[in-house]
PDB file of C-alpha atoms and ligand atoms in Angstrom:
ATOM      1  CA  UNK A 205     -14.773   7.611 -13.995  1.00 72.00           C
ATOM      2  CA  UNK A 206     -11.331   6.800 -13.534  1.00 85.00           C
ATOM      3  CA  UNK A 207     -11.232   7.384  -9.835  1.00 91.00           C
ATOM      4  CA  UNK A 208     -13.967   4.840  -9.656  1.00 95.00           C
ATOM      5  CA  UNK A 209     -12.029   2.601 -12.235  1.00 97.00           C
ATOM      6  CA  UNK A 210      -8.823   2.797  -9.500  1.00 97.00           C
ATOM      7  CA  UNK A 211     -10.927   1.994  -6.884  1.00 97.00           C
ATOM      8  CA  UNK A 212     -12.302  -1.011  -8.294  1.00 98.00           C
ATOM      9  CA  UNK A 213      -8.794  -1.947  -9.777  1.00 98.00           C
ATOM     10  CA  UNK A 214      -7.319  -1.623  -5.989  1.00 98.00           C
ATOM     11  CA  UNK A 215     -10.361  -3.848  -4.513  1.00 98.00           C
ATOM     12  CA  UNK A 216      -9.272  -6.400  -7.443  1.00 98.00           C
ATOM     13  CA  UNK A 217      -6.005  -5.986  -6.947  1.00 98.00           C
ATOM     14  CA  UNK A 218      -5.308  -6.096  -3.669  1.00 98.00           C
ATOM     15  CA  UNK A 219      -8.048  -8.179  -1.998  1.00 97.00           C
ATOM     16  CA  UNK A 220     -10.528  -9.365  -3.866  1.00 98.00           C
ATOM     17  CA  UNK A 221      -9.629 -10.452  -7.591  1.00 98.00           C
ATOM     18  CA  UNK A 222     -12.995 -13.382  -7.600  1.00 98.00           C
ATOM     19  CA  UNK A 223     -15.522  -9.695  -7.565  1.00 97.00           C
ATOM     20  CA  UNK A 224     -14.669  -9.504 -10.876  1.00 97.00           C
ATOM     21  CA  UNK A 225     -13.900 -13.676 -12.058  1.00 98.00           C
ATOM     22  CA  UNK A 226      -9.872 -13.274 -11.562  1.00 98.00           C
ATOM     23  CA  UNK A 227      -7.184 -14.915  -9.863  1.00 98.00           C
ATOM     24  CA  UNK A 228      -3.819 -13.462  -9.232  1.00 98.00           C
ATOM     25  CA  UNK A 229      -0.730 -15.390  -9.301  1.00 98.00           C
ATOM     26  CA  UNK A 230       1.626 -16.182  -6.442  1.00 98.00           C
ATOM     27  CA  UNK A 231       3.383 -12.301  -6.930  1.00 98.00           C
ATOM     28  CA  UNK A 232      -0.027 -10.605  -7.497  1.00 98.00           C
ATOM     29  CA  UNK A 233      -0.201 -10.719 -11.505  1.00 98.00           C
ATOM     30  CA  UNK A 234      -2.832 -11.289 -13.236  1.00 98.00           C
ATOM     31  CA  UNK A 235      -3.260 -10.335 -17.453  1.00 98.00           C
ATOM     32  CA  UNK A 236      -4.627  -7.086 -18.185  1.00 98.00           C
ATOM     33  CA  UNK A 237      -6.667  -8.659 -21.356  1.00 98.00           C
ATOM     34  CA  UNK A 238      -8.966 -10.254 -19.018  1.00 98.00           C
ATOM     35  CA  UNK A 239      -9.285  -7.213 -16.244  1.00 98.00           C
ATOM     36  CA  UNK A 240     -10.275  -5.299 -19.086  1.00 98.00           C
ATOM     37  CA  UNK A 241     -12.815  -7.249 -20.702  1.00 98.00           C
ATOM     38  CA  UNK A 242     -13.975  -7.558 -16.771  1.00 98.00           C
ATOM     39  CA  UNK A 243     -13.942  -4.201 -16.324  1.00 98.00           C
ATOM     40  CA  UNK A 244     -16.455  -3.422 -19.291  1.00 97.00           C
ATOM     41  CA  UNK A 245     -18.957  -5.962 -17.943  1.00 97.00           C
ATOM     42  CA  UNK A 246     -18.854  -4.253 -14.767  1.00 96.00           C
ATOM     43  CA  UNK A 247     -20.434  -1.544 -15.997  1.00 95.00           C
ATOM     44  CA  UNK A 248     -17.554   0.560 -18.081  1.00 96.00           C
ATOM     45  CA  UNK A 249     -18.441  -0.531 -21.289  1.00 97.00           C
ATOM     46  CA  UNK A 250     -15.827   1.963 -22.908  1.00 96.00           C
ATOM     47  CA  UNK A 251     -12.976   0.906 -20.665  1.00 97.00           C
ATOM     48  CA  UNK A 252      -9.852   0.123 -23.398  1.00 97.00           C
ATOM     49  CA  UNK A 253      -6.096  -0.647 -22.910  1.00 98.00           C
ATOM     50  CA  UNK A 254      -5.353   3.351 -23.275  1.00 98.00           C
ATOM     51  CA  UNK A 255      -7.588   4.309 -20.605  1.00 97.00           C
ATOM     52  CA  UNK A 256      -6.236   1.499 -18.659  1.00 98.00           C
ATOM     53  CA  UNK A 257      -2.616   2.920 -19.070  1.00 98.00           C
ATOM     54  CA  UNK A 258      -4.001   6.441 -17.860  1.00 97.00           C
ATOM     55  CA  UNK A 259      -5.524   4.793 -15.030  1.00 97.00           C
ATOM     56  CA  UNK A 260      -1.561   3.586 -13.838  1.00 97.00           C
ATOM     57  CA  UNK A 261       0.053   6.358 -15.184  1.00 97.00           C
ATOM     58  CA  UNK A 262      -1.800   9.013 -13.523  1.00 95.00           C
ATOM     59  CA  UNK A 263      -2.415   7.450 -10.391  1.00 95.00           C
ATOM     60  CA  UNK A 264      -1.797   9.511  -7.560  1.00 91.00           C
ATOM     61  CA  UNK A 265       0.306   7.283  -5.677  1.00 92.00           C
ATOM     62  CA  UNK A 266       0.951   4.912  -8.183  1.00 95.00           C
ATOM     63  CA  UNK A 267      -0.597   2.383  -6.856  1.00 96.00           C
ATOM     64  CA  UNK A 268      -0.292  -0.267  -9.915  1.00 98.00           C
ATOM     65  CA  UNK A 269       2.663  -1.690 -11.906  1.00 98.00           C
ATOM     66  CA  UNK A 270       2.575  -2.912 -15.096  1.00 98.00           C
ATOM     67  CA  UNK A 271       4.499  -6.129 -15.842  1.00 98.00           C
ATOM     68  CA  UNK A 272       7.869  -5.323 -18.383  1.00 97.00           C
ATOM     69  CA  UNK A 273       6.128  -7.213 -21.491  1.00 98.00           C
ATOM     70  CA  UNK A 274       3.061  -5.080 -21.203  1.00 98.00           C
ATOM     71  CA  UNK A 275       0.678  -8.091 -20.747  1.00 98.00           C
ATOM     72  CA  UNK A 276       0.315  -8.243 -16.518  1.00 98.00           C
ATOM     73  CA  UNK A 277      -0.480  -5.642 -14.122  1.00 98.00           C
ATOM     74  CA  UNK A 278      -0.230  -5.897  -9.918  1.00 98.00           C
ATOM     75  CA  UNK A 279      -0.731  -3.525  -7.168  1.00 98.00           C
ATOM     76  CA  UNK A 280       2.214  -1.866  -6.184  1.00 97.00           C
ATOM     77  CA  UNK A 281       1.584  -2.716  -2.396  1.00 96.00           C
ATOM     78  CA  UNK A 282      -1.377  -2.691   0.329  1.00 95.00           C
ATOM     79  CA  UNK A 283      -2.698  -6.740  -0.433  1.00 97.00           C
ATOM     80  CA  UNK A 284      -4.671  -8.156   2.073  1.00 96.00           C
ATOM     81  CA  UNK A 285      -4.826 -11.940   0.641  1.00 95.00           C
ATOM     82  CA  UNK A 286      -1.330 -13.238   0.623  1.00 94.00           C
ATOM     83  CA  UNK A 287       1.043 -13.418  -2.103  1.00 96.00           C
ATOM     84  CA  UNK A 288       4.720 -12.426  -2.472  1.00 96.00           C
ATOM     85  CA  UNK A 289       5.858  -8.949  -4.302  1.00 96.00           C
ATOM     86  CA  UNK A 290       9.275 -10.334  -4.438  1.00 96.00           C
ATOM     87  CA  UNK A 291      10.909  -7.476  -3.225  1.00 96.00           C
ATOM     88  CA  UNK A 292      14.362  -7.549  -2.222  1.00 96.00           C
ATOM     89  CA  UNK A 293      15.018  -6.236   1.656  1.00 97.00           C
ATOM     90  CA  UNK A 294      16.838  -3.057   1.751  1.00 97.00           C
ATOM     91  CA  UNK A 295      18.165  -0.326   4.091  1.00 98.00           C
ATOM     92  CA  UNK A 296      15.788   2.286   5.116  1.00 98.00           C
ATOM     93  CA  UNK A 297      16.454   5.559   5.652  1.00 98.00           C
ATOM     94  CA  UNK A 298      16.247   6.275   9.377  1.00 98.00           C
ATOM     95  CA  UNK A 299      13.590   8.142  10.175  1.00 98.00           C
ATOM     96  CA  UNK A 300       9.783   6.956   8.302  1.00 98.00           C
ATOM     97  CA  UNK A 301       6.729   8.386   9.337  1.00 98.00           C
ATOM     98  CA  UNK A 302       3.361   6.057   9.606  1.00 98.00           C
ATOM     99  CA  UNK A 303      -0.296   8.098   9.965  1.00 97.00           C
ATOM    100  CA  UNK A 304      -3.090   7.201  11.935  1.00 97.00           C
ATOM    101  CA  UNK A 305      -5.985   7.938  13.736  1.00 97.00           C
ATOM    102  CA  UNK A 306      -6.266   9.587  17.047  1.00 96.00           C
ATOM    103  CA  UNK A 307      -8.406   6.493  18.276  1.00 97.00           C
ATOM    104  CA  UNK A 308      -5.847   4.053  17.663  1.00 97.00           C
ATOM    105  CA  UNK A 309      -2.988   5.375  19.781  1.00 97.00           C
ATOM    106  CA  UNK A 310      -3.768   4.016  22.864  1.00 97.00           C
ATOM    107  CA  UNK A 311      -3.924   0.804  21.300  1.00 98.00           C
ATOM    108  CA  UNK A 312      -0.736   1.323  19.425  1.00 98.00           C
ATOM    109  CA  UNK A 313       1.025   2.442  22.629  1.00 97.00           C
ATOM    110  CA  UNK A 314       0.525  -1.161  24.185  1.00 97.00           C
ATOM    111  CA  UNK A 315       1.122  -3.452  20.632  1.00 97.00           C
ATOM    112  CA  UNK A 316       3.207  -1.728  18.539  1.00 98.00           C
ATOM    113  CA  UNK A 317       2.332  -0.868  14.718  1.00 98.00           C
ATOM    114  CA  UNK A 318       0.694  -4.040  13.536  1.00 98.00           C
ATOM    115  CA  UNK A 319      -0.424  -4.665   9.758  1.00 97.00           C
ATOM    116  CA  UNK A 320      -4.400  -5.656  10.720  1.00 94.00           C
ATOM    117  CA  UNK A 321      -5.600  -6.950   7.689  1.00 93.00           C
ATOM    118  CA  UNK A 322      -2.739  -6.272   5.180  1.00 95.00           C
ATOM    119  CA  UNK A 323      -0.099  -8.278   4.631  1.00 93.00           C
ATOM    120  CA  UNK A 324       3.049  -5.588   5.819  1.00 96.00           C
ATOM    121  CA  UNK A 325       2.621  -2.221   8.466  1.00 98.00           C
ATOM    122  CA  UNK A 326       3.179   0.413   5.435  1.00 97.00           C
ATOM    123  CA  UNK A 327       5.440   3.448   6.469  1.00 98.00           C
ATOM    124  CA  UNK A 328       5.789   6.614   4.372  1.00 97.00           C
ATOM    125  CA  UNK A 329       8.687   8.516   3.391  1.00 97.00           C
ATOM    126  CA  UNK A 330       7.594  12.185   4.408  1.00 96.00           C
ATOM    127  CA  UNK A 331       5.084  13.836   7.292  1.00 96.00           C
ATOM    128  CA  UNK A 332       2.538  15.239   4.374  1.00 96.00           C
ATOM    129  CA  UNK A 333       1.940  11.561   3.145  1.00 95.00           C
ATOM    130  CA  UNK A 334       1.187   9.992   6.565  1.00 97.00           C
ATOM    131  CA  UNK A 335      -1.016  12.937   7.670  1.00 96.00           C
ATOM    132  CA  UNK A 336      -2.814  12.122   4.052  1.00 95.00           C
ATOM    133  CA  UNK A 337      -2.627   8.335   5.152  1.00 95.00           C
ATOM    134  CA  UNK A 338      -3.904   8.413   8.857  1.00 97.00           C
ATOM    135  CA  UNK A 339      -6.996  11.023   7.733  1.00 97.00           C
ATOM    136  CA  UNK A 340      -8.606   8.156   6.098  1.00 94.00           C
ATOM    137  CA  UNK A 341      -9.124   7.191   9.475  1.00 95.00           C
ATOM    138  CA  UNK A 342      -9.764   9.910  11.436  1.00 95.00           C
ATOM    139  CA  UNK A 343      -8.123  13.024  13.053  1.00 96.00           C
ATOM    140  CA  UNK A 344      -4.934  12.075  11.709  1.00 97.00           C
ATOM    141  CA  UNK A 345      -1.666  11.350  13.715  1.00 96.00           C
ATOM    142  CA  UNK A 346       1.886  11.017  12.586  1.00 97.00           C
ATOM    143  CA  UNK A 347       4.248   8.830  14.353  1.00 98.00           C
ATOM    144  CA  UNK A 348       7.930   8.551  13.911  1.00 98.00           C
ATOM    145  CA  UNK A 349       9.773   5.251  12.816  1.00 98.00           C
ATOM    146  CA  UNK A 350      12.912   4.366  13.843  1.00 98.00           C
ATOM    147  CA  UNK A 351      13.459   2.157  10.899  1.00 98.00           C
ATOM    148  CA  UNK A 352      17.605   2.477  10.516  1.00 98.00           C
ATOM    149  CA  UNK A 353      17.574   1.155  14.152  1.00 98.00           C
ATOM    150  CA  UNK A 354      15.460  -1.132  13.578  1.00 98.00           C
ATOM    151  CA  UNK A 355      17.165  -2.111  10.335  1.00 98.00           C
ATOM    152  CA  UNK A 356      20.622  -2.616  12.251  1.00 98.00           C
ATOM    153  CA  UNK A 357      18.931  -5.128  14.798  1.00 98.00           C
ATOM    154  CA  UNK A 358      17.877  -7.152  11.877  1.00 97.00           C
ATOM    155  CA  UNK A 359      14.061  -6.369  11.079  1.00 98.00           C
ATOM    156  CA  UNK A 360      13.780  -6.235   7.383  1.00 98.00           C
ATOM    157  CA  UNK A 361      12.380  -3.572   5.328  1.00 98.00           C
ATOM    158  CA  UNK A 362      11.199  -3.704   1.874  1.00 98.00           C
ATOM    159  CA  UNK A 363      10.509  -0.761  -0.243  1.00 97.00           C
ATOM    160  CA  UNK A 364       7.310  -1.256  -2.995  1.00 96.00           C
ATOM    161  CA  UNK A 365       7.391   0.167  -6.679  1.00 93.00           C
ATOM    162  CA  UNK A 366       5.402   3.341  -5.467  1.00 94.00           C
ATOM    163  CA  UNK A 367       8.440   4.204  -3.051  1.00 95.00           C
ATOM    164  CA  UNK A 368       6.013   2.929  -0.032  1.00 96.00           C
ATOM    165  CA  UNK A 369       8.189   0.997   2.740  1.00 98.00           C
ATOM    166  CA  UNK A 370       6.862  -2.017   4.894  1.00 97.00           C
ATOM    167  CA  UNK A 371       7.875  -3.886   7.212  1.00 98.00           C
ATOM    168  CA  UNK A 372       6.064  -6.950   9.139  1.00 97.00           C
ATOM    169  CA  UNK A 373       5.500  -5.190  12.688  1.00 97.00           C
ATOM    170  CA  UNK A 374       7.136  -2.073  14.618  1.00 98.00           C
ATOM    171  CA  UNK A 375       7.542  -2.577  18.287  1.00 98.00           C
ATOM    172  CA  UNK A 376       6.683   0.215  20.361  1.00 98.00           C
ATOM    173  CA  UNK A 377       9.899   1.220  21.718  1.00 98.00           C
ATOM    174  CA  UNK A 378      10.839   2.459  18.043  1.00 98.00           C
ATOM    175  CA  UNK A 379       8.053   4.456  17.888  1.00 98.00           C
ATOM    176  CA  UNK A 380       7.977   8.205  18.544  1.00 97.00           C
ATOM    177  CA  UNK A 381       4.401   9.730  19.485  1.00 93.00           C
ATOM    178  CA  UNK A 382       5.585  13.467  20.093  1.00 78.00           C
ATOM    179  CA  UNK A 383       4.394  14.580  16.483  1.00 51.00           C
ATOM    180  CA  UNK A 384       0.889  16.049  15.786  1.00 51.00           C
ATOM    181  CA  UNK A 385      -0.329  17.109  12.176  1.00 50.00           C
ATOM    182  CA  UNK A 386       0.265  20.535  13.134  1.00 51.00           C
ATOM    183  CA  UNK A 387       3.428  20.994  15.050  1.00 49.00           C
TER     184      UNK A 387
HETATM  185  C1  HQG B 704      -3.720   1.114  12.524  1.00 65.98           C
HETATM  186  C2  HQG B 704      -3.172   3.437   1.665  1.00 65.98           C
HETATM  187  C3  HQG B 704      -4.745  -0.231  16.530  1.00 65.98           C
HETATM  188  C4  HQG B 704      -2.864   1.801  11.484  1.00 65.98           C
HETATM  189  C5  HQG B 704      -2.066   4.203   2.356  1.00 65.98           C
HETATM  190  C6  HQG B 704      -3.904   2.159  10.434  1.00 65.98           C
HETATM  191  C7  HQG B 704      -1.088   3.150   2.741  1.00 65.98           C
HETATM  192  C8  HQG B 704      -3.424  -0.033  14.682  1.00 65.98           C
HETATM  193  C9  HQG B 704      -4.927   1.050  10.551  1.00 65.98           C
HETATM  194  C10 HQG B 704      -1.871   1.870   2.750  1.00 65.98           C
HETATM  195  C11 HQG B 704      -2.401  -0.764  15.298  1.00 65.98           C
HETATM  196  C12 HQG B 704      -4.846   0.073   9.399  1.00 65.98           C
HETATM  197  C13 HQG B 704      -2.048   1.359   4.127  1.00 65.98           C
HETATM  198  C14 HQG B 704      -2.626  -1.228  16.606  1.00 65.98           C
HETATM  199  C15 HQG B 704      -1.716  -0.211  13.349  1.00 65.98           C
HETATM  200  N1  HQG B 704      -3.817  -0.938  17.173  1.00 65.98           N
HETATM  201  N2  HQG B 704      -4.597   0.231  15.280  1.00 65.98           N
HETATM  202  N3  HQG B 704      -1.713  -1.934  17.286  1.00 65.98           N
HETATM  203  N4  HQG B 704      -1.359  -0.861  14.453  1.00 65.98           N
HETATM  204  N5  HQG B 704      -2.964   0.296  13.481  1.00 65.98           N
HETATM  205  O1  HQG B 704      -5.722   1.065   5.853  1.00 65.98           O
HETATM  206  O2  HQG B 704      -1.340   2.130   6.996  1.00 65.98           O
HETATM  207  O3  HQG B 704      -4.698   4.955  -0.590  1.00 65.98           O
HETATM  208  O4  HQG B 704      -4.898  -1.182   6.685  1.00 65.98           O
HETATM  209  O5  HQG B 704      -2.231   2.923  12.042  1.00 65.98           O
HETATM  210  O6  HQG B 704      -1.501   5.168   1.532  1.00 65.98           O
HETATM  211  O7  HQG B 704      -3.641   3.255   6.995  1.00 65.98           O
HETATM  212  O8  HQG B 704      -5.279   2.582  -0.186  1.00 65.98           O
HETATM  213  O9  HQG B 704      -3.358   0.736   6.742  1.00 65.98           O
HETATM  214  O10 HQG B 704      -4.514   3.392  10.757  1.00 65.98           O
HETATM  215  O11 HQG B 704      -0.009   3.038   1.861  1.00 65.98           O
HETATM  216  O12 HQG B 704      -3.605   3.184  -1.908  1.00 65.98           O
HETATM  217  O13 HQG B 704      -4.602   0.332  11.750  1.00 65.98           O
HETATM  218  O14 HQG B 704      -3.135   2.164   2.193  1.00 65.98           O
HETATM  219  O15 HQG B 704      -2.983   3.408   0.341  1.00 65.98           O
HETATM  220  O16 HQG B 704      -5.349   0.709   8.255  1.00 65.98           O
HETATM  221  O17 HQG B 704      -2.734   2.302   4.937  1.00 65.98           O
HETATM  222  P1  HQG B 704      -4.901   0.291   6.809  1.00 65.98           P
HETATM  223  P2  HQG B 704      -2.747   2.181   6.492  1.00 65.98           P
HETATM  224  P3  HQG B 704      -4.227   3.549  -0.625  1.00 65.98           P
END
């Protein structure tokens, strides 16, 4: 149940807050009181504020963040409607990895990494999370970022409360293809 409750929390969350009667405000909050009650009607009549604190706590990427007074909750990163996580820009490290399908290369050969229908390009820390990443897709690839370069020509990086880093685009030339999931 709570995989289902995350995935319905994310959909909320991160694109679609009127499926349930929300709004989120201009950083992505909206009051847990309300998602709950939401939540129940939607079919998970037992859904409480505990099992709502499991759902963040043990999320496997930790995808939600729960404002400091207890009373708002946001998705750490991934929105596609557009609202601001007011996250300071910050220095990279210099290598990131981003995963994704085999049948997108081509395309992101000739435009760079763009963010589709998100707001940022997301970019993980470590090879095992963007083979995870692009295998939503497909046969997963991994590409190499060169983010500190791309840092020190003045493209700005932010890094999300789930340790995620995104940027608004990645031109090609930063972009190494050489890596497969099994090399
Ligand atoms: C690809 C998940 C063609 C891109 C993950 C990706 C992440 C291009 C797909 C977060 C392209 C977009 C985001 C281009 C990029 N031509 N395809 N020029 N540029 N693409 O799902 O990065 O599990 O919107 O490579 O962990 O896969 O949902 O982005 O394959 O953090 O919490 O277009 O979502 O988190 O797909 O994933 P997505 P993503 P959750």
């Amino acid at each position: 149940m709570s995989k289902e409750i995350s995935k319905l929390m994310s959909l909320v969350l991160r694109h679609d807050p009127g499926r349930l009667g929300l709004t989120l405000d201009a950083n992505g909050w909206t009051a847990i009181e309300p998602l709950i009650k939401r939540i129940r009607g939607a079919g998970y009549p037992a859904f409480d504020r505990p099992t709502l604190d499991a759902v963040v706590k043990n999320n496997d990427k930790q995808r939600f963040t729960v404002s400091d007074d207890g009373q708002s909750i946001r998705a750490a990163q991934g929105h596609s409607i557009q609202i601001d996580l007011g996250l300071q820009p910050s220095r990279p490290p210099a290598l990131l990895y981003h995963g994704t399908a085999a049948g997108f290369i081509e395309s992101i050969r000739e435009q760079g990494l763009i963010p589709g229908r998100r707001q940022h390009v997301h970019l993980s820390m470590d090879r095992d999370t963007a083979v995870k990443v692009g295998g939503r897709h497909g046969s997963p690839v991994v590409l190499t970022v060169e983010a500190g370069k791309m840092f020190d020509v003045g493209i700005s990086f932010y890094q999300a409360e789930n340790g995620v880093w995104l940027t608004d685009l990645v031109p090609v030339e930063y972009l190494g293809f050489a890596l497969a999931p099994e090399d």
